[in-house]
Amino acid sequence: QEVTTTLGQTAFLHCRVRYLADRRVLWMRQRDLHILTSGLHTYTNDWRISAVHEGVWSEWTLRIRSTEARDAGLYECQVSTEPKISKIYRLHVV
C-alpha cells in the first residue's frame, strides 16, 4: 500500500481488520523494527505518532502529525495471531 503526504501535513495509514476478537493491532516502523503502537497505546516518545481506532469495521489508523522527510519509509500493520497477519505500507513525504 502506497501513501503519499506533504511535508508538514498529517499522514494517515489506514489498516482495516475484521474479526479482531481478543487480538491486538500493532504498528511497527520497519527501518528500526520499532513498535510504535499496540492497540491505542503508544510506545514511542515521538508526540506526533498515535493510533486511532474507528468504527464498526475495526479500522486502525496510524497517524503521524507534522510529517518530516525522515518519516518516509515502510510501516507494518500487524495482527497478533499465530502465524502473524500483516500488511506493509510505504509512506512518501513530498
XYZ file of N, CA and C in Angstrom:
282
model
N 0.844 -1.176 0.000
C 0.000 0.000 0.000
C 0.890 1.239 0.000
N 0.662 2.121 -0.936
C 1.425 3.357 -1.063
C 0.604 4.515 -0.495
N 1.234 5.334 0.350
C 0.591 6.507 0.934
C 1.527 7.692 0.718
N 0.979 8.797 0.224
C 1.778 9.991 0.000
C 1.187 11.139 0.794
N 2.057 11.906 1.444
C 1.631 13.089 2.181
C 2.596 14.221 1.873
N 2.181 15.417 2.216
C 3.007 16.607 2.010
C 3.775 16.909 3.284
N 5.013 17.326 3.132
C 5.859 17.695 4.267
C 5.108 18.651 5.189
N 5.081 18.318 6.478
C 4.414 19.156 7.470
C 2.952 18.841 7.709
N 2.363 18.039 6.835
C 0.957 17.663 6.993
C 0.839 16.384 7.825
N -0.378 15.961 8.093
C -0.624 14.737 8.841
C -0.796 13.576 7.867
N -0.091 12.483 8.142
C -0.207 11.265 7.336
C -1.123 10.288 8.064
N -1.984 9.617 7.303
C -2.885 8.612 7.848
C -2.661 7.304 7.097
N -2.287 6.264 7.825
C -2.132 4.929 7.255
C -3.262 4.081 7.820
N -4.198 3.688 6.967
C -5.419 3.001 7.395
C -5.279 1.492 7.238
N -5.537 0.769 8.325
C -5.461 -0.688 8.315
C -6.802 -1.235 8.820
N -7.527 -1.905 7.947
C -8.833 -2.440 8.304
C -8.684 -3.899 8.720
N -9.161 -4.215 9.927
C -9.064 -5.573 10.466
C -10.451 -6.020 10.899
N -10.918 -7.113 10.323
C -12.223 -7.663 10.710
C -12.025 -8.839 11.652
N -12.986 -9.055 12.514
C -12.993 -10.203 13.432
C -11.738 -10.237 14.303
N -11.430 -9.125 14.906
C -10.211 -8.998 15.700
C -10.278 -9.824 16.984
N -11.468 -9.949 17.568
C -11.669 -10.678 18.834
C -10.741 -10.122 19.908
N -9.940 -10.978 20.550
C -9.083 -10.523 21.647
C -7.656 -10.204 21.180
N -7.447 -10.130 19.893
C -6.103 -9.859 19.369
C -5.842 -8.356 19.308
N -4.555 -7.996 19.199
C -4.152 -6.594 19.141
C -3.619 -6.252 17.757
N -3.760 -4.980 17.421
C -3.170 -4.455 16.196
C -1.946 -3.636 16.588
N -0.810 -3.982 15.996
C 0.450 -3.269 16.243
C 0.821 -2.498 14.993
N 1.401 -1.319 15.179
C 2.036 -0.588 14.092
C 3.525 -0.569 14.363
N 4.313 -0.954 13.368
C 5.762 -1.045 13.521
C 6.445 -0.269 12.389
N 7.526 0.425 12.724
C 8.356 1.102 11.727
C 9.420 0.105 11.286
N 9.519 -0.152 10.008
C 10.398 -1.202 9.501
C 11.885 -0.875 9.565
N 12.264 0.399 9.418
C 13.699 0.713 9.339
C 14.455 0.346 10.601
N 13.776 0.383 11.761
C 14.441 0.033 13.016
C 13.652 -1.005 13.820
N 12.579 -1.548 13.207
C 11.710 -2.549 13.846
C 11.164 -2.071 15.181
N 10.909 -0.776 15.273
C 10.384 -0.178 16.496
C 8.860 -0.297 16.513
N 8.317 -0.870 17.585
C 6.866 -0.917 17.747
C 6.410 0.485 18.124
N 5.534 1.059 17.314
C 5.053 2.411 17.543
C 3.802 2.419 18.406
N 2.875 1.510 18.096
C 1.637 1.423 18.864
C 1.208 -0.032 18.991
N 0.457 -0.298 20.046
C -0.201 -1.584 20.247
C -1.591 -1.256 20.754
N -2.592 -1.574 19.953
C -3.925 -1.091 20.278
C -3.888 0.433 20.243
N -4.381 1.067 21.297
C -4.348 2.527 21.370
C -3.189 3.033 22.216
N -2.322 2.137 22.659
C -1.156 2.526 23.461
C 0.008 2.876 22.537
N 0.685 3.967 22.840
C 1.811 4.425 22.043
C 3.111 4.048 22.737
N 4.056 3.497 21.972
C 5.338 3.041 22.511
C 6.509 3.808 21.899
N 6.303 5.083 21.670
C 7.374 5.946 21.184
C 7.257 7.279 21.893
N 8.365 7.944 22.078
C 8.363 9.261 22.711
C 8.022 10.366 21.724
N 7.842 10.016 20.461
C 7.535 10.991 19.426
C 6.065 11.392 19.539
N 5.811 12.609 20.008
C 4.446 13.093 20.251
C 3.602 13.111 18.983
N 4.222 13.063 17.822
C 3.496 13.180 16.558
C 2.789 11.888 16.168
N 3.165 10.783 16.800
C 2.680 9.463 16.388
C 1.633 8.939 17.357
N 0.510 8.475 16.796
C -0.540 7.870 17.618
C -1.381 6.935 16.751
N -2.152 6.099 17.426
C -3.082 5.200 16.745
C -4.496 5.704 16.986
N -5.323 5.540 15.976
C -6.727 5.924 16.064
C -7.549 4.706 15.669
N -8.561 4.396 16.479
C -9.445 3.267 16.168
C -10.806 3.825 15.824
N -11.316 3.415 14.664
C -12.573 3.975 14.199
C -13.570 2.897 13.823
N -14.749 3.027 14.357
C -15.938 2.379 13.864
C -16.056 0.877 13.904
N -17.166 0.473 13.341
C -17.578 -0.921 13.313
C -16.611 -1.790 12.505
N -15.992 -1.225 11.491
C -15.133 -2.002 10.603
C -13.754 -2.242 11.187
N -13.534 -1.801 12.413
C -12.240 -2.004 13.070
C -11.093 -1.465 12.226
N -11.177 -0.200 11.898
C -10.098 0.447 11.170
C -9.113 1.019 12.177
N -7.864 0.574 12.081
C -6.787 1.020 12.953
C -5.870 1.895 12.120
N -5.807 3.163 12.454
C -5.070 4.130 11.659
C -3.846 4.607 12.421
N -2.706 4.574 11.748
C -1.502 5.190 12.298
C -1.505 6.632 11.817
N -1.461 7.565 12.780
C -1.478 8.989 12.461
C -0.108 9.574 12.792
N 0.501 10.223 11.817
C 1.785 10.900 12.020
C 1.570 12.377 11.714
N 1.576 13.198 12.753
C 1.366 14.633 12.580
C 2.669 15.316 12.158
N 2.538 16.472 11.547
C 3.695 17.307 11.176
C 4.800 16.471 10.541
N 4.474 15.780 9.473
C 5.430 14.847 8.866
C 6.737 15.534 8.473
N 7.801 14.766 8.605
C 9.149 15.195 8.247
C 9.677 14.222 7.193
N 10.728 14.627 6.496
C 11.306 13.771 5.456
C 11.718 12.420 6.031
N 12.212 12.400 7.268
C 12.681 11.153 7.884
C 11.546 10.166 8.178
N 10.299 10.620 8.096
C 9.160 9.726 8.330
C 8.890 8.818 7.137
N 9.433 9.164 5.983
C 9.220 8.345 4.788
C 9.810 6.957 5.018
N 9.143 5.953 4.469
C 9.638 4.583 4.588
C 8.521 3.593 4.784
N 8.894 2.408 5.259
C 7.954 1.298 5.401
C 7.420 1.200 6.816
N 6.116 0.960 6.904
C 5.426 0.746 8.173
C 4.610 -0.535 8.037
N 4.459 -1.240 9.145
C 3.734 -2.507 9.117
C 2.580 -2.483 10.105
N 1.410 -2.831 9.603
C 0.239 -3.061 10.447
C 0.209 -4.572 10.683
N 0.227 -4.974 11.937
C 0.380 -6.389 12.274
C -0.689 -6.798 13.292
N -1.292 -7.949 13.063
C -2.277 -8.502 13.994
C -1.614 -9.641 14.754
N -1.811 -9.644 16.063
C -1.137 -10.619 16.933
C -1.791 -12.001 16.849
N -1.603 -12.631 15.705
C -2.083 -14.003 15.507
C -0.864 -14.893 15.317
N -1.095 -16.190 15.301
C -0.007 -17.131 15.035
C -0.443 -18.025 13.881
N 0.118 -17.960 12.687
C 1.189 -17.025 12.323
C 0.637 -15.609 12.195
N 1.530 -14.624 12.223
C 1.103 -13.233 12.191
C 0.464 -12.876 10.855
N -0.431 -11.930 10.905
C -1.050 -11.354 9.717
C -0.564 -9.915 9.667
N -0.071 -9.497 8.511
C 0.429 -8.124 8.442
C 0.258 -7.542 7.047
N 0.369 -6.225 6.981
C 0.310 -5.504 5.722
C 1.347 -4.392 5.794
N 2.097 -4.231 4.717
C 3.164 -3.235 4.664
C 2.663 -1.991 3.923
N 3.017 -0.831 4.464
C 2.687 0.458 3.866
C 3.979 1.206 3.583
N 4.045 1.849 2.428
C 5.197 2.707 2.099
C 4.710 4.151 2.133
N 5.292 4.923 3.048
C 4.927 6.333 3.190
C 5.923 7.184 2.418
N 5.388 8.031 1.549
C 6.187 9.001 0.813
C 5.871 10.373 1.382
N 6.886 11.165 1.660
C 6.717 12.534 2.133
C 7.307 13.452 1.065
N 6.451 14.290 0.461
C 6.921 15.144 -0.651
C 6.764 16.616 -0.316
